[in-house]
Amino acid sequence: MAQSKLYALPELPYGYGDLQPHMSEEQLRIHHTKHHQAYVNGANAALQRLERARREGLEVDVKAVLKELSWNIGGHVLHTLFWYNMAPPGRGGGRPGGRLADAIDAEFGSFERFRREFSQAALTVEGSGWAALALCPLTGRLLILQIEKHNVNVAPTLPILMVLDVFEHAYYVDYRNDRGKFVEAFWSIVNWDEVEKRLGKVLG
Ligand code: MN
């Protein structure tokens, strides 16, 4: 068998201190180097366990390993989206423009209404999870998803344009248990250019 590719932790597109005061250096560093890294390691470990079992003809608990793969790959993919849909204050924040603004107005009526629904989705995730903005290619309509854990309530193949991590590990250093304060702060560091770029890739 050829050498198989594994997952790797991506570099952040900014420095650890660059999202302050909305996200502290300590919070972002732990989140990226410990939590995200753990999903990368977990996905690779599961893949390697499967590879070894295939190579050596061993039995493997397929259900358990696939569950582990889904959780860890989901975590890796969503965190990568998350880092890129944020930008230092000044470059991030404000309001979307262009086609993204048009799509938001068409679906939600206004940016304010979208922001409120997305915040509500983030605030009401049971336990750990994400709020996500996606575009359904079948209808061309924007959809808000409320993802539980990293992999529950995800619509298969539906392209995600923007995510907000509301696992406690995403905000506990800065905001303790106040998820609402963290969700509010997120709007000051959204990288709308990146979200619009992703929309353009789907719309073509
Ligand atoms: Mn996270």
CSV table of C-alpha atoms and ligand atoms in Angstrom, one decimal:
chain,number,residue,atom,x,y,z
A,1,MET,CA,0.0,0.0,0.0
A,2,ALA,CA,1.3,3.5,-0.8
A,3,GLN,CA,2.1,5.9,2.0
A,4,SER,CA,-1.2,7.4,3.0
A,5,LYS,CA,-1.8,11.0,3.8
A,6,LEU,CA,-2.8,12.1,7.3
A,7,TYR,CA,-4.5,15.2,8.7
A,8,ALA,CA,-2.4,18.1,9.8
A,9,LEU,CA,-3.0,21.2,12.1
A,10,PRO,CA,-3.2,24.3,9.8
A,11,GLU,CA,-1.4,27.5,10.8
A,12,LEU,CA,-3.6,30.4,11.9
A,13,PRO,CA,-3.9,33.2,9.3
A,14,TYR,CA,-3.1,35.7,12.1
A,15,GLY,CA,-1.1,35.8,15.4
A,16,TYR,CA,-2.4,34.4,18.6
A,17,GLY,CA,-2.8,37.8,20.1
A,18,ASP,CA,-4.4,39.4,17.1
A,19,LEU,CA,-8.0,38.8,17.9
A,20,GLN,CA,-7.8,40.7,21.2
A,21,PRO,CA,-9.7,42.1,23.1
A,22,HIS,CA,-12.4,39.7,21.8
A,23,MET,CA,-10.4,36.6,22.1
A,24,SER,CA,-7.3,36.5,24.3
A,25,GLU,CA,-3.9,35.1,23.3
A,26,GLU,CA,-4.2,32.4,25.9
A,27,GLN,CA,-7.6,31.4,24.9
A,28,LEU,CA,-6.7,31.2,21.2
A,29,ARG,CA,-3.4,29.4,21.8
A,30,ILE,CA,-4.9,26.7,23.9
A,31,HIS,CA,-7.9,26.3,21.5
A,32,HIS,CA,-5.6,25.9,18.5
A,33,THR,CA,-2.6,24.0,19.9
A,34,LYS,CA,-4.4,21.7,22.4
A,35,HIS,CA,-8.0,21.3,21.3
A,36,HIS,CA,-7.8,21.4,17.6
A,37,GLN,CA,-4.5,19.4,17.7
A,38,ALA,CA,-6.4,16.7,19.7
A,39,TYR,CA,-8.9,16.3,16.9
A,40,VAL,CA,-6.1,16.0,14.3
A,41,ASN,CA,-4.4,13.4,16.4
A,42,GLY,CA,-7.6,11.6,17.1
A,43,ALA,CA,-8.5,11.4,13.4
A,44,ASN,CA,-5.1,10.2,12.5
A,45,ALA,CA,-5.0,7.6,15.3
A,46,ALA,CA,-8.4,6.2,14.1
A,47,LEU,CA,-7.2,6.0,10.5
A,48,GLN,CA,-4.0,4.3,11.5
A,49,ARG,CA,-5.9,1.8,13.6
A,50,LEU,CA,-7.9,0.9,10.5
A,51,GLU,CA,-4.8,0.8,8.3
A,52,ARG,CA,-3.1,-1.6,10.7
A,53,ALA,CA,-6.1,-3.8,11.0
A,54,ARG,CA,-6.4,-4.0,7.3
A,55,ARG,CA,-2.7,-4.7,6.8
A,56,GLU,CA,-2.5,-7.4,9.5
A,57,GLY,CA,-5.9,-8.9,8.9
A,58,LEU,CA,-7.1,-8.0,12.4
A,59,GLU,CA,-10.6,-7.6,13.6
A,60,VAL,CA,-11.6,-4.0,14.4
A,61,ASP,CA,-14.6,-2.5,16.3
A,62,VAL,CA,-15.9,-0.8,13.1
A,63,LYS,CA,-18.8,1.0,14.9
A,64,ALA,CA,-16.5,2.5,17.5
A,65,VAL,CA,-13.7,3.5,15.2
A,66,LEU,CA,-16.1,5.1,12.7
A,67,LYS,CA,-17.8,7.1,15.4
A,68,GLU,CA,-14.4,8.3,16.6
A,69,LEU,CA,-13.4,9.2,13.0
A,70,SER,CA,-16.6,11.2,12.4
A,71,TRP,CA,-16.1,13.2,15.7
A,72,ASN,CA,-12.5,14.0,15.1
A,73,ILE,CA,-12.7,14.8,11.3
A,74,GLY,CA,-15.7,16.9,12.1
A,75,GLY,CA,-13.7,18.8,14.8
A,76,HIS,CA,-10.8,19.2,12.5
A,77,VAL,CA,-12.8,20.5,9.5
A,78,LEU,CA,-15.0,22.9,11.6
A,79,HIS,CA,-12.0,24.4,13.5
A,80,THR,CA,-10.2,25.0,10.2
A,81,LEU,CA,-13.2,26.9,8.9
A,82,PHE,CA,-13.5,28.8,12.2
A,83,TRP,CA,-10.0,30.1,12.2
A,84,TYR,CA,-10.4,31.4,8.6
A,85,ASN,CA,-13.8,33.0,9.2
A,86,MET,CA,-12.3,35.3,11.8
A,87,ALA,CA,-9.9,38.3,11.4
A,88,PRO,CA,-8.4,40.9,13.7
A,89,PRO,CA,-10.8,43.7,14.7
A,90,GLY,CA,-10.7,46.4,12.1
A,91,ARG,CA,-10.3,43.9,9.2
A,92,GLY,CA,-13.0,41.7,10.8
A,93,GLY,CA,-16.3,42.8,12.1
A,94,GLY,CA,-18.8,45.3,10.7
A,95,ARG,CA,-21.2,44.1,8.1
A,96,PRO,CA,-21.0,41.9,5.0
A,97,GLY,CA,-21.1,43.4,1.5
A,98,GLY,CA,-21.6,42.3,-2.1
A,99,ARG,CA,-23.3,39.1,-3.0
A,100,LEU,CA,-23.2,37.9,0.6
A,101,ALA,CA,-25.2,40.9,1.8
A,102,ASP,CA,-27.7,40.4,-1.0
A,103,ALA,CA,-28.1,36.7,-0.1
A,104,ILE,CA,-28.6,37.5,3.6
A,105,ASP,CA,-31.2,40.2,2.8
A,106,ALA,CA,-33.0,37.9,0.4
A,107,GLU,CA,-33.2,35.0,3.0
A,108,PHE,CA,-33.5,36.8,6.3
A,109,GLY,CA,-35.0,40.2,5.4
A,110,SER,CA,-32.1,42.1,7.0
A,111,PHE,CA,-28.6,41.6,8.4
A,112,GLU,CA,-30.0,42.3,11.9
A,113,ARG,CA,-32.5,39.5,11.6
A,114,PHE,CA,-29.8,37.1,10.4
A,115,ARG,CA,-27.5,38.1,13.2
A,116,ARG,CA,-30.2,37.5,15.8
A,117,GLU,CA,-31.1,34.1,14.4
A,118,PHE,CA,-27.5,33.0,14.1
A,119,SER,CA,-26.8,34.2,17.7
A,120,GLN,CA,-29.8,32.3,18.9
A,121,ALA,CA,-28.6,29.1,17.2
A,122,ALA,CA,-25.2,29.5,18.9
A,123,LEU,CA,-26.8,30.3,22.3
A,124,THR,CA,-29.2,27.4,22.4
A,125,VAL,CA,-26.9,24.5,21.2
A,126,GLU,CA,-27.4,21.8,23.8
A,127,GLY,CA,-24.1,21.0,25.4
A,128,SER,CA,-21.3,21.4,22.9
A,129,GLY,CA,-21.5,22.4,19.3
A,130,TRP,CA,-21.5,25.0,16.6
A,131,ALA,CA,-23.7,27.5,14.8
A,132,ALA,CA,-23.1,27.4,11.1
A,133,LEU,CA,-24.2,29.3,8.0
A,134,ALA,CA,-24.5,27.1,5.0
A,135,LEU,CA,-25.7,27.4,1.4
A,136,CYS,CA,-27.9,24.7,0.0
A,137,PRO,CA,-26.9,24.2,-3.7
A,138,LEU,CA,-30.2,22.7,-4.5
A,139,THR,CA,-32.2,25.8,-3.7
A,140,GLY,CA,-29.4,28.5,-3.6
A,141,ARG,CA,-30.8,29.5,-0.2
A,142,LEU,CA,-28.8,30.3,2.9
A,143,LEU,CA,-29.5,28.0,5.9
A,144,ILE,CA,-28.4,28.3,9.5
A,145,LEU,CA,-27.4,24.9,11.0
A,146,GLN,CA,-27.1,24.1,14.7
A,147,ILE,CA,-24.5,21.4,14.9
A,148,GLU,CA,-24.3,19.4,18.1
A,149,LYS,CA,-20.9,18.1,19.0
A,150,HIS,CA,-19.0,18.2,15.6
A,151,ASN,CA,-21.1,15.9,13.6
A,152,VAL,CA,-24.8,15.9,14.6
A,153,ASN,CA,-27.4,17.8,12.6
A,154,VAL,CA,-24.9,18.2,9.8
A,155,ALA,CA,-26.5,18.0,6.3
A,156,PRO,CA,-24.3,15.8,4.1
A,157,THR,CA,-22.2,17.7,1.5
A,158,LEU,CA,-23.9,21.0,2.3
A,159,PRO,CA,-21.2,23.7,1.9
A,160,ILE,CA,-20.6,25.7,5.1
A,161,LEU,CA,-19.7,29.3,4.8
A,162,MET,CA,-19.2,30.4,8.4
A,163,VAL,CA,-19.1,28.7,11.8
A,164,LEU,CA,-19.0,29.7,15.4
A,165,ASP,CA,-17.6,27.3,18.0
A,166,VAL,CA,-19.6,27.3,21.2
A,167,PHE,CA,-17.9,24.4,23.0
A,168,GLU,CA,-17.0,25.8,26.4
A,169,HIS,CA,-13.3,25.3,25.5
A,170,ALA,CA,-13.8,28.1,22.9
A,171,TYR,CA,-14.5,30.8,25.5
A,172,TYR,CA,-14.0,29.6,29.1
A,173,VAL,CA,-10.6,31.3,29.6
A,174,ASP,CA,-12.1,34.7,28.5
A,175,TYR,CA,-15.8,34.6,29.4
A,176,ARG,CA,-16.1,31.7,31.9
A,177,ASN,CA,-19.6,30.3,31.5
A,178,ASP,CA,-21.0,33.4,29.7
A,179,ARG,CA,-21.6,32.1,26.2
A,180,GLY,CA,-23.7,35.1,25.4
A,181,LYS,CA,-20.9,37.5,25.9
A,182,PHE,CA,-18.6,35.4,23.7
A,183,VAL,CA,-21.3,35.2,20.9
A,184,GLU,CA,-21.6,39.0,21.0
A,185,ALA,CA,-17.8,39.4,20.8
A,186,PHE,CA,-17.7,37.1,17.8
A,187,TRP,CA,-19.5,39.7,15.6
A,188,SER,CA,-16.5,42.1,16.0
A,189,ILE,CA,-14.1,39.6,14.5
A,190,VAL,CA,-16.0,37.9,11.7
A,191,ASN,CA,-14.0,37.9,8.4
A,192,TRP,CA,-16.8,38.7,6.0
A,193,ASP,CA,-14.5,38.7,3.0
A,194,GLU,CA,-13.7,35.1,3.7
A,195,VAL,CA,-17.4,34.2,4.1
A,196,GLU,CA,-18.2,35.9,0.8
A,197,LYS,CA,-15.3,34.1,-0.9
A,198,ARG,CA,-16.7,30.8,0.2
A,199,LEU,CA,-20.2,31.9,-1.1
A,200,GLY,CA,-18.6,32.8,-4.4
A,201,LYS,CA,-17.0,29.3,-4.7
A,202,VAL,CA,-20.4,27.6,-4.3
A,203,LEU,CA,-22.3,30.0,-6.6
A,204,GLY,CA,-19.5,30.0,-9.1
B,1,MN,MN,-13.2,24.3,19.5
